[in-house]
Coordinates of C-alpha atoms and ligand atoms in Angstrom, one line a residue:
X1316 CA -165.8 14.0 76.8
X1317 CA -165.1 12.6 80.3
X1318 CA -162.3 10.4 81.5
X1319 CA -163.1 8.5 84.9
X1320 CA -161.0 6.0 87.3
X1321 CA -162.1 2.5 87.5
X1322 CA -160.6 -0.1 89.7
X1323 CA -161.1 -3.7 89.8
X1324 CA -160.4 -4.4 94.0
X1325 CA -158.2 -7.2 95.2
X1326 CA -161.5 -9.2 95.9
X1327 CA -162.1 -8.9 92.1
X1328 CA -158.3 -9.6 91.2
X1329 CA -157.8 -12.8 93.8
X1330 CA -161.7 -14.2 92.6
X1331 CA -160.5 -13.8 88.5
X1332 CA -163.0 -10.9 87.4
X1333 CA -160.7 -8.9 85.7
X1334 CA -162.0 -10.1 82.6
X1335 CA -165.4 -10.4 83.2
X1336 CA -164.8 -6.3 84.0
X1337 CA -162.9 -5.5 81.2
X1338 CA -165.9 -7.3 78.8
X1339 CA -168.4 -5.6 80.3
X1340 CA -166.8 -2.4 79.8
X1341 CA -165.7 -3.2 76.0
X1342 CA -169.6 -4.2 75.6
X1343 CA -170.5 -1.2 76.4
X1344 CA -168.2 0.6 73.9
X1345 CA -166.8 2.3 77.0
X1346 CA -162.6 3.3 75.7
X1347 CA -160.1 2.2 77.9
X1348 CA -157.0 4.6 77.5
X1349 CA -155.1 3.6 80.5
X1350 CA -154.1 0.2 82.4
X1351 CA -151.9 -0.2 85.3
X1352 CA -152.1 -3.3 87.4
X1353 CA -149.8 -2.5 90.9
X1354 CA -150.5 -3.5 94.7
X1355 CA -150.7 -0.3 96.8
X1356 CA -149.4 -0.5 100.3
X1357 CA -151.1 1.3 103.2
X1358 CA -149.8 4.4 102.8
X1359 CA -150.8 4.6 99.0
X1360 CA -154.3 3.3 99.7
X1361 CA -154.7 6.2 103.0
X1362 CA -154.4 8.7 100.5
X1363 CA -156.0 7.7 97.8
X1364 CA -159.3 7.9 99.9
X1365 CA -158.2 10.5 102.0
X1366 CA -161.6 11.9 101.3
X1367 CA -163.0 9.2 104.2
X1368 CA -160.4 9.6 106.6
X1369 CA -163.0 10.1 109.3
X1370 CA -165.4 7.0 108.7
X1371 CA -164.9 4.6 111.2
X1372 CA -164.5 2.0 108.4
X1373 CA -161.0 3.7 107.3
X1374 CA -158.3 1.8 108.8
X1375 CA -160.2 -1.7 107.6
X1376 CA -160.6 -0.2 104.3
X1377 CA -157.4 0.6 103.5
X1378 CA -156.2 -2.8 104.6
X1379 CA -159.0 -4.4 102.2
X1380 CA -157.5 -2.2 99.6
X1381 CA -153.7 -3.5 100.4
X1382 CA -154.3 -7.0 100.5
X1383 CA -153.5 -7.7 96.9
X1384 CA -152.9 -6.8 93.8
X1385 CA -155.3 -4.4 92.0
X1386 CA -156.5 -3.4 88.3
X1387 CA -156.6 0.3 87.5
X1388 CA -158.4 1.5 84.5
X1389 CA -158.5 5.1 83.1
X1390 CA -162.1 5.1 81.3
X1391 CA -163.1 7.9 78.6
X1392 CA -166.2 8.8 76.9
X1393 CA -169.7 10.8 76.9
X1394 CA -170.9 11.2 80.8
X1395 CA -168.5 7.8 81.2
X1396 CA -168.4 8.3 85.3
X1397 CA -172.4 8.0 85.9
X1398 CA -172.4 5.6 83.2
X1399 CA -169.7 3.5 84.9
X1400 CA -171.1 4.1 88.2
X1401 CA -174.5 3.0 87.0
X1402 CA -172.5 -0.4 85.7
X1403 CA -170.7 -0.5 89.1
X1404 CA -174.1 -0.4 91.0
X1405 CA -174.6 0.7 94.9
X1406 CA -171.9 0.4 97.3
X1407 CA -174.0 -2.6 98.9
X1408 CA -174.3 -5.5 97.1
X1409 CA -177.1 -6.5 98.4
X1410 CA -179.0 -2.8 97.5
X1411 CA -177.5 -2.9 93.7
X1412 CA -179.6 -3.2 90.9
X1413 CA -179.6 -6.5 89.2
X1414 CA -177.2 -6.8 86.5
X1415 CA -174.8 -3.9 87.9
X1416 CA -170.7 -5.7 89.2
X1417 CA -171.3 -5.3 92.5
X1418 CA -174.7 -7.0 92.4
X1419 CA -173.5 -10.2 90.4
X1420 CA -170.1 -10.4 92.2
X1421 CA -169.6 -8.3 95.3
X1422 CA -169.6 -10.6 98.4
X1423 CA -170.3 -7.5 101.3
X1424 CA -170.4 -3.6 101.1
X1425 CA -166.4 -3.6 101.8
X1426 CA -165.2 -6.3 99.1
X1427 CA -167.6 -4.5 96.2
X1428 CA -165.0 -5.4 93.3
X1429 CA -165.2 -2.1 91.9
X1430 CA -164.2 1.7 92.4
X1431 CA -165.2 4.3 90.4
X1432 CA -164.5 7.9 90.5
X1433 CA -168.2 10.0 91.7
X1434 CA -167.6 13.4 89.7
X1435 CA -165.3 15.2 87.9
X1436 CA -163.4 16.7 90.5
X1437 CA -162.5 13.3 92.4
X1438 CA -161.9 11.4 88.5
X1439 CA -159.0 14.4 88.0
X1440 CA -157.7 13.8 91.4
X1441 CA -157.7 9.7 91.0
X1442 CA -156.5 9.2 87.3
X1443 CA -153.5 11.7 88.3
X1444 CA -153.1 9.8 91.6
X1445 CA -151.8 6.9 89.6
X1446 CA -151.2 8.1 86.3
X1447 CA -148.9 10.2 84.6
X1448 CA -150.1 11.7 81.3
X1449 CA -147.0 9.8 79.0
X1450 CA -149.2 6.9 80.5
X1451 CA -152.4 7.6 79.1
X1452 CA -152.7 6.6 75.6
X1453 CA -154.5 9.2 73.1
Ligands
IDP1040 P1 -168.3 3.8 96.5 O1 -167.2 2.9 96.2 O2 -169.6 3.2 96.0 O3 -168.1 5.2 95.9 P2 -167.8 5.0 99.1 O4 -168.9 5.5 100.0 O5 -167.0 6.0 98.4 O6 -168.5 4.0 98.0 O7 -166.9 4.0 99.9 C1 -165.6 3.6 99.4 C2 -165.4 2.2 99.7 O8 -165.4 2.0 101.1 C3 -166.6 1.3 99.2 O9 -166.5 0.9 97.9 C4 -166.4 0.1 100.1 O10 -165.3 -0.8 99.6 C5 -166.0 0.7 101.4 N1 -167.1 1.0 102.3 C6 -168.1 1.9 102.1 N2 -169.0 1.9 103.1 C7 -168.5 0.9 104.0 C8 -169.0 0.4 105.2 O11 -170.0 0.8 105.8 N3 -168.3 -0.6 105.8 C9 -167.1 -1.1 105.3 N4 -166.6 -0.6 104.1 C10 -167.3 0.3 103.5
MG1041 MG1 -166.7 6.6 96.4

């Protein structure tokens, strides 16, 4: 059993996906055990992708990620990160498979509508980056 972080963006929030994201994810009998909506401020969103510090899209994607409010999901089930990040599709929307988010809604490779956690390691990291255990339902 996995448990993975999803986010819908503030691109996803501002354009009303969050239920198109949550429905897709109920479809796929995917559990939802955690939900937080909150608006991060710079400093919040620098260190929640700390782990790109040095691409030279940093600075503009931490402002994308403070520009309004976001959705944050804690996801569990069998091998639940690749099969969220297969639902998600590529960073690009213009490169994801048909049928993935990011594909159907994502307007560039920046404003993608959707983040999820890409292995265990960074899932652990993320869900306790926002979560406290009390908050995660079981
Ligand atoms: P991922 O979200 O598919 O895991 P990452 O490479 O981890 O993609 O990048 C994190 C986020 O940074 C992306 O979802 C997207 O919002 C943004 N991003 C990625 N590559 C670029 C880029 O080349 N230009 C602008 N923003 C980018
Ligand atoms: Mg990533």
């Amino acid at each position: 059993m996995e448990q993975t972080l999803a986010i819908v963006k503030p691109d996803g929030v501002a354009r009303g996906l969050m239920g198109e994201v949550l429905r897709r994810i109920e479809k796929e009998n995917i559990k939802i055990v955690a939900v937080k909506m909150i608006r991060l401020d710079r400093f919040k969103a620098e260190g929640f992708y700390y782990v790109h510090r040095q691409r030279p899209f940093f600075s503009q994607l931490v402002g994308y990620m403070a520009s309004g409010p976001v959705l944050l999901l804690v996801l569990e089930g069998l091998n639940v990160i690749e099969r969220w990040r297969r639902m998600m599709g590529s960073t690009d929307p213009s490169k994801a498979e048909p049928g993935t988010i990011r594909a159907d809604f994502g307007s560039s490779i920046e404003s993608n509508v959707v983040h999820g956690s890409d292995s265990r390691d960074s899932a652990i990291y993320e869900i306790n980056y926002f979560f406290t255990g009390t908050e995660i339902t079981r």
